[in-house]
Short mmCIF file of C-alpha atoms and ligand atoms in Angstrom, two decimals:
data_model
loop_
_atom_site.label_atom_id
_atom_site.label_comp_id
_atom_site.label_asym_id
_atom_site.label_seq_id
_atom_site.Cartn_x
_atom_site.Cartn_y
_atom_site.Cartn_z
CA UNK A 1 11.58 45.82 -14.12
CA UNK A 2 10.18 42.32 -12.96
CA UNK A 3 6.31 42.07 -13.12
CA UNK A 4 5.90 40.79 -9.37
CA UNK A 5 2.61 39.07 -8.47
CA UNK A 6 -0.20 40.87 -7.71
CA UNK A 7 -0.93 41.80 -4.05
CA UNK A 8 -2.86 40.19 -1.38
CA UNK A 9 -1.47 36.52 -4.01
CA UNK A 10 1.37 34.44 -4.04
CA UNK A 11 2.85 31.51 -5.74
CA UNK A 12 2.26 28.18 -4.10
CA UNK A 13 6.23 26.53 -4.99
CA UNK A 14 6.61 22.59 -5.38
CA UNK A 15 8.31 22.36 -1.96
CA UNK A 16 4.79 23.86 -0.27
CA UNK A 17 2.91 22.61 -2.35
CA UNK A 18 3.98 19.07 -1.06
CA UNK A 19 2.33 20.12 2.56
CA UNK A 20 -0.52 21.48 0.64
CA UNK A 21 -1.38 18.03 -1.01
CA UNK A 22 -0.93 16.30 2.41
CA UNK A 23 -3.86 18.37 3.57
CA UNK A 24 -6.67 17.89 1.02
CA UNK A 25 -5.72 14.24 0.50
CA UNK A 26 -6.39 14.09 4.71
CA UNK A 27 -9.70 15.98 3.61
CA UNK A 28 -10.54 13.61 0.11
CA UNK A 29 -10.11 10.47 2.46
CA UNK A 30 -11.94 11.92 5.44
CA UNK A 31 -15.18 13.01 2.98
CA UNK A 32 -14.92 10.23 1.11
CA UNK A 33 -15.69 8.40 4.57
CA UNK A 34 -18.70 10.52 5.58
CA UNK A 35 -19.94 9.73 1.70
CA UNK A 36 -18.84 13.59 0.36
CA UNK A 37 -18.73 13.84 -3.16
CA UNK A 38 -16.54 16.38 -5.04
CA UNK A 39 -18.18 19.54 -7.26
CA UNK A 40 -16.29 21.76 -8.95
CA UNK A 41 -18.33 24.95 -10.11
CA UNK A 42 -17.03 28.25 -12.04
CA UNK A 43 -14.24 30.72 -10.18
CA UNK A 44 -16.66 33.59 -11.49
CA UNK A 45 -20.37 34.13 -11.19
CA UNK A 46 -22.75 36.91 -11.77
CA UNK A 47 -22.18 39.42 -9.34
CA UNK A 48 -26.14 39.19 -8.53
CA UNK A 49 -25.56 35.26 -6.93
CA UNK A 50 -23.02 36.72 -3.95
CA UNK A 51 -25.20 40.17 -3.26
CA UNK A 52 -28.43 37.52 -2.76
CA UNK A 53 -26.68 34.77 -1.47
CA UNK A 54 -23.85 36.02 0.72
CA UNK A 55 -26.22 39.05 1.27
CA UNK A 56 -25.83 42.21 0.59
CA UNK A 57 -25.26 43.46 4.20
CA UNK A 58 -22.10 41.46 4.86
CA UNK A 59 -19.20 43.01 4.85
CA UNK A 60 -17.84 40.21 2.08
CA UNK A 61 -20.83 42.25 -0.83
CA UNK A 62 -20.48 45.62 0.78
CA UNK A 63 -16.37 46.03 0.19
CA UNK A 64 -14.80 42.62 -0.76
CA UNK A 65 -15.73 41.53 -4.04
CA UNK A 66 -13.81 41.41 -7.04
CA UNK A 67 -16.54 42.34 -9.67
CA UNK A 68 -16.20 43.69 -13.33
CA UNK A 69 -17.94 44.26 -16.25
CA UNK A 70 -17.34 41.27 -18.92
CA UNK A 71 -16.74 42.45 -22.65
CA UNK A 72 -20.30 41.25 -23.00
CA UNK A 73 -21.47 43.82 -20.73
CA UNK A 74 -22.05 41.51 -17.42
CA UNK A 75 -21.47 42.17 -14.15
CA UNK A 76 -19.52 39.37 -12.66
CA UNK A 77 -18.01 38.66 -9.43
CA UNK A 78 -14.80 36.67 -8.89
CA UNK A 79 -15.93 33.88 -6.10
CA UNK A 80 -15.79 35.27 -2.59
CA UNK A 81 -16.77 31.82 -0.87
CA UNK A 82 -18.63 28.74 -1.88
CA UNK A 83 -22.23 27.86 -0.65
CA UNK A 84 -23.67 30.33 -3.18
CA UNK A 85 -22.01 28.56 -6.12
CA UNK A 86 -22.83 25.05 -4.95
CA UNK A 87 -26.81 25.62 -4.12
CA UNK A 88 -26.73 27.18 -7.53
CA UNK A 89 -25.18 24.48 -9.24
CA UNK A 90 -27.18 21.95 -7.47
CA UNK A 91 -30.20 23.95 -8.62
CA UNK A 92 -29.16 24.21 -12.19
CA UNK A 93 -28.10 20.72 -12.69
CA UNK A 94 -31.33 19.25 -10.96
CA UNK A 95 -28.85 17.74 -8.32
CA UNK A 96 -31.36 17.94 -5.30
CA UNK A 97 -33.60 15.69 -6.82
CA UNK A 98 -30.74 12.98 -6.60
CA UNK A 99 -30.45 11.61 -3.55
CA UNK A 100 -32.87 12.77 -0.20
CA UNK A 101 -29.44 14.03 1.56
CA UNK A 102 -26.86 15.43 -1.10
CA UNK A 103 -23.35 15.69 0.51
CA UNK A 104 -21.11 17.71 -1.82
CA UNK A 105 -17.63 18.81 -1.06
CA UNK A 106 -15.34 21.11 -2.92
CA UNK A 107 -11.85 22.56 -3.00
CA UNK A 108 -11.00 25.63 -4.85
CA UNK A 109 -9.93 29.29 -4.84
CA UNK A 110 -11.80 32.45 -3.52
CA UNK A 111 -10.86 36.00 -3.68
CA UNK A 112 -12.06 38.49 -1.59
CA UNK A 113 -10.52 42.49 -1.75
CA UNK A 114 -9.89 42.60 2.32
CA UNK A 115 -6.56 44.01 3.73
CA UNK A 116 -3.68 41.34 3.66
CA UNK A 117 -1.53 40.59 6.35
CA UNK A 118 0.02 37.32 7.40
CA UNK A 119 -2.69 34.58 7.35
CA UNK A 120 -5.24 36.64 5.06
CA UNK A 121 -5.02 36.81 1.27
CA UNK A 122 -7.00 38.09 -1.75
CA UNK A 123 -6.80 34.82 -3.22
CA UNK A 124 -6.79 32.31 -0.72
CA UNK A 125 -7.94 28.40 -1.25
CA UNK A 126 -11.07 26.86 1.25
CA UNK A 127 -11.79 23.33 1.24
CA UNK A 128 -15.94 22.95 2.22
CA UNK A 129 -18.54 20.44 2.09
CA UNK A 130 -22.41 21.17 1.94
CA UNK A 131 -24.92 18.90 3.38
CA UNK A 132 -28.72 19.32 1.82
CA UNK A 133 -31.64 17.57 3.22
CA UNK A 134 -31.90 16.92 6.54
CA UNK A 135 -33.38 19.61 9.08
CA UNK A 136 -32.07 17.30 12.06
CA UNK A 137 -29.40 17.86 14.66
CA UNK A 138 -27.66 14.58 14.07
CA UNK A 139 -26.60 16.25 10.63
CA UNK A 140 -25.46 19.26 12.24
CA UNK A 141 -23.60 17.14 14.97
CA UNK A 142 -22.07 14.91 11.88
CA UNK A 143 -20.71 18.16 10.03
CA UNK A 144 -19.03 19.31 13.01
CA UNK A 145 -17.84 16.26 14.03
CA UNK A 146 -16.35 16.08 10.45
CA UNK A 147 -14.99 19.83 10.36
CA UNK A 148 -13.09 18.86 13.59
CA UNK A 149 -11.97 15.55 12.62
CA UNK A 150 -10.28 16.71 9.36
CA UNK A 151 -7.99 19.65 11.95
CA UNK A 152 -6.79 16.95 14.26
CA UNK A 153 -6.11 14.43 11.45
CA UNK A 154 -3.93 16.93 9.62
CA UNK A 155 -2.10 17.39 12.72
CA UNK A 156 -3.04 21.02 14.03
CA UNK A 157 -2.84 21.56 17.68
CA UNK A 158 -4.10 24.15 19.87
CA UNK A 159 -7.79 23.35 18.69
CA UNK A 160 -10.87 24.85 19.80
CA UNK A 161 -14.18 24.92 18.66
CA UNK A 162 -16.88 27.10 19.21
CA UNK A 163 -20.60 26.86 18.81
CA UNK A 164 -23.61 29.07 18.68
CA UNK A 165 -27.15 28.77 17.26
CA UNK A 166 -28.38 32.01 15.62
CA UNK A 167 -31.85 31.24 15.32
CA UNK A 168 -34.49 31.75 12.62
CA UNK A 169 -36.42 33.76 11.03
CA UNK A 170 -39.18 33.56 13.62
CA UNK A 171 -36.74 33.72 16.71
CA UNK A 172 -34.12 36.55 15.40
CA UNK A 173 -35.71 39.27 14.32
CA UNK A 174 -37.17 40.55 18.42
CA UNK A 175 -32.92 39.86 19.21
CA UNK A 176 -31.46 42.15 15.92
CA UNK A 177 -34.12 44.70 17.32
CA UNK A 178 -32.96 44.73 21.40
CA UNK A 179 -29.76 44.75 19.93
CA UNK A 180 -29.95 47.35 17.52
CA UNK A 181 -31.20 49.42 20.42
CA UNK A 182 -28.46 48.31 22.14
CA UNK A 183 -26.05 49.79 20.00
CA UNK A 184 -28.07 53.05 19.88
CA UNK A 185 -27.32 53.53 23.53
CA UNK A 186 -24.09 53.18 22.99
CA UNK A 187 -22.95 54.72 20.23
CA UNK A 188 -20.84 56.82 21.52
CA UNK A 189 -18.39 54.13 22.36
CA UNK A 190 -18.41 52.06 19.20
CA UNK A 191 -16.19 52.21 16.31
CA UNK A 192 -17.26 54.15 13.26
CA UNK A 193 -17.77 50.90 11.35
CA UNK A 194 -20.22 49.73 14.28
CA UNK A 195 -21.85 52.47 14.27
CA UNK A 196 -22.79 52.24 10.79
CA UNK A 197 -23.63 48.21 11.57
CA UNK A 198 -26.14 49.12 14.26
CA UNK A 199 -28.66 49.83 11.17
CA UNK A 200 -28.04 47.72 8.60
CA UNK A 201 -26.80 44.55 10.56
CA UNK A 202 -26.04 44.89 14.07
CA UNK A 203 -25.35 40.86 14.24
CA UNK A 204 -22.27 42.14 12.92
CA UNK A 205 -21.62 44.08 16.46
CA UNK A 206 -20.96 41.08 17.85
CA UNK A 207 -18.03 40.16 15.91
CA UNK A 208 -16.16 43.33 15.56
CA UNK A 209 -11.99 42.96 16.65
CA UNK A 210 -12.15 46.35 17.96
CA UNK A 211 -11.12 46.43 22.06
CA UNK A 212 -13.11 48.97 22.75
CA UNK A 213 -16.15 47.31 20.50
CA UNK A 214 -15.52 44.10 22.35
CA UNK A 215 -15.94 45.93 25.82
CA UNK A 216 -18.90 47.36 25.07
CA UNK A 217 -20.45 44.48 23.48
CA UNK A 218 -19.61 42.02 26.90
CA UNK A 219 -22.82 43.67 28.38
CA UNK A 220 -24.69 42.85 25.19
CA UNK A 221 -28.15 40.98 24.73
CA UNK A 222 -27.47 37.40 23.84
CA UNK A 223 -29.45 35.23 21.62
CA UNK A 224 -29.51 32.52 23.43
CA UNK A 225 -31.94 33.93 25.64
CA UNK A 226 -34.01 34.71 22.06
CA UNK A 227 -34.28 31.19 20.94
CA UNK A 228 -37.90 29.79 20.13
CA UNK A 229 -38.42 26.28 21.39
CA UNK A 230 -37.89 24.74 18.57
CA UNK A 231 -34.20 26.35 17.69
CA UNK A 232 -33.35 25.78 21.39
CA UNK A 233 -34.71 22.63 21.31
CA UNK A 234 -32.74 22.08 17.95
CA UNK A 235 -29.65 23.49 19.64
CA UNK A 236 -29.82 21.29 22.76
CA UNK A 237 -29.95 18.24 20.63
CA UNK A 238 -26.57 19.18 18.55
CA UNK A 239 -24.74 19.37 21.89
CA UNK A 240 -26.15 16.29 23.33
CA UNK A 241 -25.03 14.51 19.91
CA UNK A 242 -21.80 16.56 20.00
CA UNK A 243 -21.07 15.08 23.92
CA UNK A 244 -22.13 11.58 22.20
CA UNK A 245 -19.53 11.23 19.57
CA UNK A 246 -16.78 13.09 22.21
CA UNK A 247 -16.32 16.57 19.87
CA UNK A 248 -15.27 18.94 22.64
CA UNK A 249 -16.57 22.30 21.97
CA UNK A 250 -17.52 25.82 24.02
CA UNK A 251 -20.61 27.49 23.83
CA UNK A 252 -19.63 31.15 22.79
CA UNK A 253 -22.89 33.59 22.03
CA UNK A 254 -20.67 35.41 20.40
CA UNK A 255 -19.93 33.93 17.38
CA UNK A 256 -22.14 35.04 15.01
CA UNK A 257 -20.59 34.42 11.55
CA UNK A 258 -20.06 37.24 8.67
CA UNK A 259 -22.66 35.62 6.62
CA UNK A 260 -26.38 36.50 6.23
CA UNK A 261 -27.45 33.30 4.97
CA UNK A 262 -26.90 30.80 8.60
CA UNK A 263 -29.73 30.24 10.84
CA UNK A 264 -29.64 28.14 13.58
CA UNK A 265 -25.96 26.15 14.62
CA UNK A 266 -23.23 28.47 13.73
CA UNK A 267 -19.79 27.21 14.59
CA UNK A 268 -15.75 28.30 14.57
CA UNK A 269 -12.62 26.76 14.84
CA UNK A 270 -9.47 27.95 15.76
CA UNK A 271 -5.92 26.77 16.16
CA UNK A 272 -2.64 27.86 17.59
CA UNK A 273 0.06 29.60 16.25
CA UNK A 274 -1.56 31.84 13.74
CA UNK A 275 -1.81 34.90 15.89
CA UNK A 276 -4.67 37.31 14.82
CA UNK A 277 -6.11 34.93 12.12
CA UNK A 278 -6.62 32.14 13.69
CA UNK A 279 -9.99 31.25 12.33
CA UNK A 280 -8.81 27.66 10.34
CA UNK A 281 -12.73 26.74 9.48
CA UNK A 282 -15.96 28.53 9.52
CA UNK A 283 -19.59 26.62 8.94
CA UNK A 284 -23.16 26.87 9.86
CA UNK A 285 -26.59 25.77 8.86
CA UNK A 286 -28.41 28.00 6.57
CA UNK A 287 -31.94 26.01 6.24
CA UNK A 288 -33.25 29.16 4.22
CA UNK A 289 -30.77 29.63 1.27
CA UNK A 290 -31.52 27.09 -1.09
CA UNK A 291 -35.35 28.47 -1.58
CA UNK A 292 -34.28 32.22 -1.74
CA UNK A 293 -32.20 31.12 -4.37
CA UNK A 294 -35.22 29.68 -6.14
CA UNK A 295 -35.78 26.03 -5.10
CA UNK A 296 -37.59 24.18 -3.06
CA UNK A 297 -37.13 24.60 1.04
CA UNK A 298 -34.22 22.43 1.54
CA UNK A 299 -32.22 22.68 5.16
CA UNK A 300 -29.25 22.55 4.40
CA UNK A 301 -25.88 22.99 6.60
CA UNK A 302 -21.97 23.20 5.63
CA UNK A 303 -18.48 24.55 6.62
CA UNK A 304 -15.14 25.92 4.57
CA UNK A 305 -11.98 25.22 5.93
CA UNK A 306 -8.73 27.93 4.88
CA UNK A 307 -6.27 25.80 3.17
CA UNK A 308 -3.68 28.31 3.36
CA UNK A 309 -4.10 28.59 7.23
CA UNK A 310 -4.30 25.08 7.87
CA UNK A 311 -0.58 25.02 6.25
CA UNK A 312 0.58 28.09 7.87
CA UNK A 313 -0.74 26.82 11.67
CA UNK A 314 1.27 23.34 10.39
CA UNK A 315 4.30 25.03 10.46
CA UNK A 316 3.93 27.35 12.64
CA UNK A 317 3.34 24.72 15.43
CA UNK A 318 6.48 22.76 13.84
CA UNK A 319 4.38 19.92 12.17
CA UNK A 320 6.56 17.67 10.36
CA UNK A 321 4.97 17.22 6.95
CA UNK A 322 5.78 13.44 5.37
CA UNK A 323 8.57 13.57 3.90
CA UNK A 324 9.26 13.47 0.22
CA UNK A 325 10.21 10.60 -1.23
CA UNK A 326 12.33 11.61 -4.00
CA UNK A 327 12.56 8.79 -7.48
CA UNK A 328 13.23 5.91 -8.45
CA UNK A 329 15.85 5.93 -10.75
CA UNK A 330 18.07 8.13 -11.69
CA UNK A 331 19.69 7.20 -15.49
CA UNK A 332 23.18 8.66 -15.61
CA UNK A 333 24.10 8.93 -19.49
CA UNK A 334 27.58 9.00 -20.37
CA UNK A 335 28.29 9.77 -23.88
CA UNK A 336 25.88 9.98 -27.58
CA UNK A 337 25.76 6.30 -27.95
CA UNK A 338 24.23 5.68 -24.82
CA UNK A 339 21.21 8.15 -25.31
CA UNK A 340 18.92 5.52 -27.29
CA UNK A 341 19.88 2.63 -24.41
CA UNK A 342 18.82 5.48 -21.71
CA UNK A 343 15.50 6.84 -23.22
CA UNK A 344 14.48 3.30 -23.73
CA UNK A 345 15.07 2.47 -20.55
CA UNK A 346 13.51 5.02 -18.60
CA UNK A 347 10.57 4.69 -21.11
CA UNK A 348 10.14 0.93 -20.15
CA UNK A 349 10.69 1.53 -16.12
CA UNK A 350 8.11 4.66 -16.47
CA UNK A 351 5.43 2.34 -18.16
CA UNK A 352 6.09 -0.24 -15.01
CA UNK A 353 5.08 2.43 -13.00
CA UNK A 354 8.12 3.99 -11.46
CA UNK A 355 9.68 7.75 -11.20
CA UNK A 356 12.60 7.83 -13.24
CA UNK A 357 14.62 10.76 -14.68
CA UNK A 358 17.48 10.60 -16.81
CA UNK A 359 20.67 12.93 -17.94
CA UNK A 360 19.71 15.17 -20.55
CA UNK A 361 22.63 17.79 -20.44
CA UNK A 362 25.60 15.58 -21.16
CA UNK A 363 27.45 16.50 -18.09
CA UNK A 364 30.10 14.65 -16.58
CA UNK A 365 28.87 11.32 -14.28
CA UNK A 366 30.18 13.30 -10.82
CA UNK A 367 27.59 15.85 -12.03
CA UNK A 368 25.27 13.63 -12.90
CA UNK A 369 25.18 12.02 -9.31
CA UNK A 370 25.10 14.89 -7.66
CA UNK A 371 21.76 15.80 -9.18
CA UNK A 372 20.52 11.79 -7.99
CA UNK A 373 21.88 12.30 -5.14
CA UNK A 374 19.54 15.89 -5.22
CA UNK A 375 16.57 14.04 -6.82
CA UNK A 376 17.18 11.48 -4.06
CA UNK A 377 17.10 8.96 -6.67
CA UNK A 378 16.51 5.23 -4.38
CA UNK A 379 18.75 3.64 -7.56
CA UNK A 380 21.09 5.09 -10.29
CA UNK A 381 21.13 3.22 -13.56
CA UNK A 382 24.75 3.96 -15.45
CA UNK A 383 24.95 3.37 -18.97
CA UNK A 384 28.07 4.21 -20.74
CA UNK A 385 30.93 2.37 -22.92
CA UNK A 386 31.34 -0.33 -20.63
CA UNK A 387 27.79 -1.22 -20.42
CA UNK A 388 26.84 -0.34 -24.43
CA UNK A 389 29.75 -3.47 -25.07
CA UNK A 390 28.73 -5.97 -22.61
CA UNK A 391 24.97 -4.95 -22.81
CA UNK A 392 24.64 -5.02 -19.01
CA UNK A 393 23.47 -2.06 -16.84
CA UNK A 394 25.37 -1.21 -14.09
CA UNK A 395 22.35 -0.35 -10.96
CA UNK A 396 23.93 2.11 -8.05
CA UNK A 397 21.57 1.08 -4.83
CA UNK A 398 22.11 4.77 -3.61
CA UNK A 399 21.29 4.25 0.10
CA UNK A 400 23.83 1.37 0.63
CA UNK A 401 25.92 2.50 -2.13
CA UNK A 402 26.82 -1.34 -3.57
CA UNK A 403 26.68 -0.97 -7.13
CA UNK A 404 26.00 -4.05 -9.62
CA UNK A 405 26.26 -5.00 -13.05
CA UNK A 406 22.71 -6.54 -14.03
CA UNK A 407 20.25 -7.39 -16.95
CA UNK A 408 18.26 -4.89 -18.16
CA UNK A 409 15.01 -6.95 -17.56
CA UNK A 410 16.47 -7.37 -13.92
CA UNK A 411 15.94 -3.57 -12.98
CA UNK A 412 12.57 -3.25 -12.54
CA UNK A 413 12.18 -6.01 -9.78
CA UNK A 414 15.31 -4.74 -8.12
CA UNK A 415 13.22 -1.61 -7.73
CA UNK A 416 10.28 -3.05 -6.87
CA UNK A 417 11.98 -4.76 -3.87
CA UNK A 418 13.80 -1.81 -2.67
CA UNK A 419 17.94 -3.69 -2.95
CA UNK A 420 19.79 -6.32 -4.44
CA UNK A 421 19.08 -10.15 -3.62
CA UNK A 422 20.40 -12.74 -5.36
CA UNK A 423 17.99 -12.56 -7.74
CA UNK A 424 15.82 -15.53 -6.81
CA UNK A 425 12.61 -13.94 -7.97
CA UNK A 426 14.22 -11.80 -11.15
CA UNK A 427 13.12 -13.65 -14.74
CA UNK A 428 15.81 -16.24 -15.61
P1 LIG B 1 -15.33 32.29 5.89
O1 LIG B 1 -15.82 31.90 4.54
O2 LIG B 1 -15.02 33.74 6.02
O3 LIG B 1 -16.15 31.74 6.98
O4 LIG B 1 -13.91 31.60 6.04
C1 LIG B 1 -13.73 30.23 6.28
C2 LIG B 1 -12.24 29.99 6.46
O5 LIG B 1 -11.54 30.40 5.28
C3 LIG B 1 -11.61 30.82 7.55
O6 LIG B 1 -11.72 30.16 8.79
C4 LIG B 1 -10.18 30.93 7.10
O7 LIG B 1 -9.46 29.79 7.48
C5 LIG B 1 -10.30 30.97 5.60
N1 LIG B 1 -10.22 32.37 5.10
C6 LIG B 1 -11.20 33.28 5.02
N2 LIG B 1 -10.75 34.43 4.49
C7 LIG B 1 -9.44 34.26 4.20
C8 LIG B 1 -8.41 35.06 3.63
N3 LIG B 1 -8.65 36.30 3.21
N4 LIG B 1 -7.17 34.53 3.50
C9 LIG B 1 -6.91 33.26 3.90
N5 LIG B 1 -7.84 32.46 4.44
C10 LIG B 1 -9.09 32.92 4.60
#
């Protein structure tokens, strides 16, 4: 029997992979603008980083995690998300010391043990950036502004974004208590897993898929109404900046993020065609983390975008990825002799800088051009009998399909240029 990959993963194939690149390099030029620098930290940490980071309450610690005992007898975790990883790194490497605001991006995989279905994985890839250093709204305003920026560059349609401030620790604790009691008085109508969230984190309430959760919940306190004057004051601010720079967005109270770690702006964005998982990118502020993780009280703020949903909406909404552009210069190879001629060749025209293949199975030339045709060579370079005697390569423009004999030397600027001219520019 075939060992089939393992489930809840799946094999990204060249031909995806293609749309895949055109996504993060729309995300590498988009942080490089907003001055984002790249990190890339471990897959696996210990298992202790996610259960204070993440916090142990969420439902990511509680049932997600891929941890296991290393032969050295640690308890490690497989990377669930990737704030925890980056303040840690930052920490460890004395990177918060650098520069008064530290904007770090990253790109990587994450695993989390949740149910798959279409649109949810157990190894899925975010793209995120973290912002450390600034407390003000302007930075919240900017991360947004970049989170929604990068969906409508790549294309996605069907956009909306949606924004709530959470509060702080001074503001939150009198709403988790009216609505804890909330949830008490209702009990009887929540779902089991609500029921159990009503103690240890009824934020979580909020955010349950359940119908009859969500009906309940409509009459729910809203924290909003919580907010000290300084979070609402905060919260105004980010919209007035958000109206500024033209970011449309919806207020929802609802959104309240399955993380413990955000405090203040919290902030979603969906996108059509997904169905059920919609959610394309997920961020928030979480001005608290970095000094429960040990350091020095740093505000900090940040958002992951799902790589593998960003794709999926793509095509789902019919999104015509750029096409691929194929080689080239394909080196057809008839017969022994030619061989040396033909892996000089496409060793020369590989050091100028272009995509070349060549024949390696000795096949016949109709075969041969049927694979250019497949690699969708621009040019096919012949080199058989005829050309070994005269010396001369015969060059196949494949779009126009004139074919010439030319000068070896002569190839590479009939590349460059795209056709045959009459050579005006070629070395005499
Ligand atoms: P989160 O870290 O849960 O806020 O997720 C941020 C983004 O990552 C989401 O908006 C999704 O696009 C993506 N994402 C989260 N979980 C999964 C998953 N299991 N499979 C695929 N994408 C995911």
């Amino acid at each position: 029997m075939r060992i089939k990959a393992v489930r809840g993963t799946r094999d990204i194939t060249p031909d995806e992979l293609r749309k895949w690149r055109y996504v993060e390099e729309v995300a590498r030029d988009l942080f490089r603008r907003y001055g984002y620098r790249e990190i890339r930290t471990p897959t696996f940490e210990h298992t202790e980083l996610f259960v204070k980071g993440t916090g142990e309450t969420t439902d990511i610690v509680e049932k997600e995690m891929y941890t296991f005992i290393d032969k050295g007898g640690r308890s490690v975790t497989l990377r669930p998300e990737g704030t925890p990883s980056v303040v840690r790194a930052c920490l460890e490497n004395g990177l918060f010391g650098q520069l008064p605001v530290l904007k770090l991006s990253y790109i990587g995989q994450m695993f989390r043990y949740d149910r798959p279905q279409a649109g949810r994985y157990r190894e899925f890839w975010q793209i995120g950036v973290e912002a450390f250093g600034s407390a003000d709204p302007s930075m919240d305003a900017e991360v947004i502004q970049l989170a929604y920026q990068l969906v409508t560059e790549v294309g996605l349609k069907g956009i909306s974004l949606e924004l709530n401030s959470i509060g702080c620790k001074r503001c939150r604790p009198r709403y988790v208590e009216d609505l804890r009691e909330f949830g008490k008085r209702h009990v009887d109508e929540l779902c089991g897993k609500c029921v159990e969230r009503i103690e240890r984190n009824p934020m979580r309430l909020l955010d349950c898929k359940e119908e009859r959760c969500r009906i309940v919940m409509k009459e729910a306190p809203v924290i909003l109404d919580y907010l000290c004057d300084e979070c609402a004051e905060h919260f105004a601010k980010v919209r007035e900046y958000l109206d500024l720079l033209d970011v449309p967005y919806a207020v929802n109270p609802r959104v309240v993020r399955g993380l413990d770690y955000y405090t203040r702006t919290v902030f979603e964005i969906t996108a059509e065609g997904l169905g059920a998982q919609n959610a394309v990118v997920g961020g928030g502020r979480y001005d608290d983390l970095v000094e429960l993780m040990g350091g020095k009280p740093t505000p900090a703020l940040g958002f992951a975008a799902g790589l593998d949903r960003i794709v999926a909406s793509l095509e789902a909404q019919g999104f015509e990825f750029p096409i691929d552009e194929g080689i080239d210069c394909f080196i057809a190879v008839l017969g022994r002799e030619a061989k040396p001629v033909a892996l000089k060749l496409a060793t020369s025209l590989r050091r100028e800088g272009f995509s070349v293949e060549m024949e390696h199975l000795g096949r016949s030339l109709r075969a041969q051009m049927k694979t250019a045709d497949k690699l969708k060579a621009r040019f096919t370079a012949m080199i058989g009998e005829d050309e070994l005697k005269s010396g001369r390569i015969t060059l196949r423009d494949m779009k126009s399909g004139e074919q010439r004999s030319v000068e070896e030397g002569e190839i590479p600027y009939i590349l460059r240029r795209g056709g045959f001219s009459d050579g005006a520019d070629a070395p005499s």
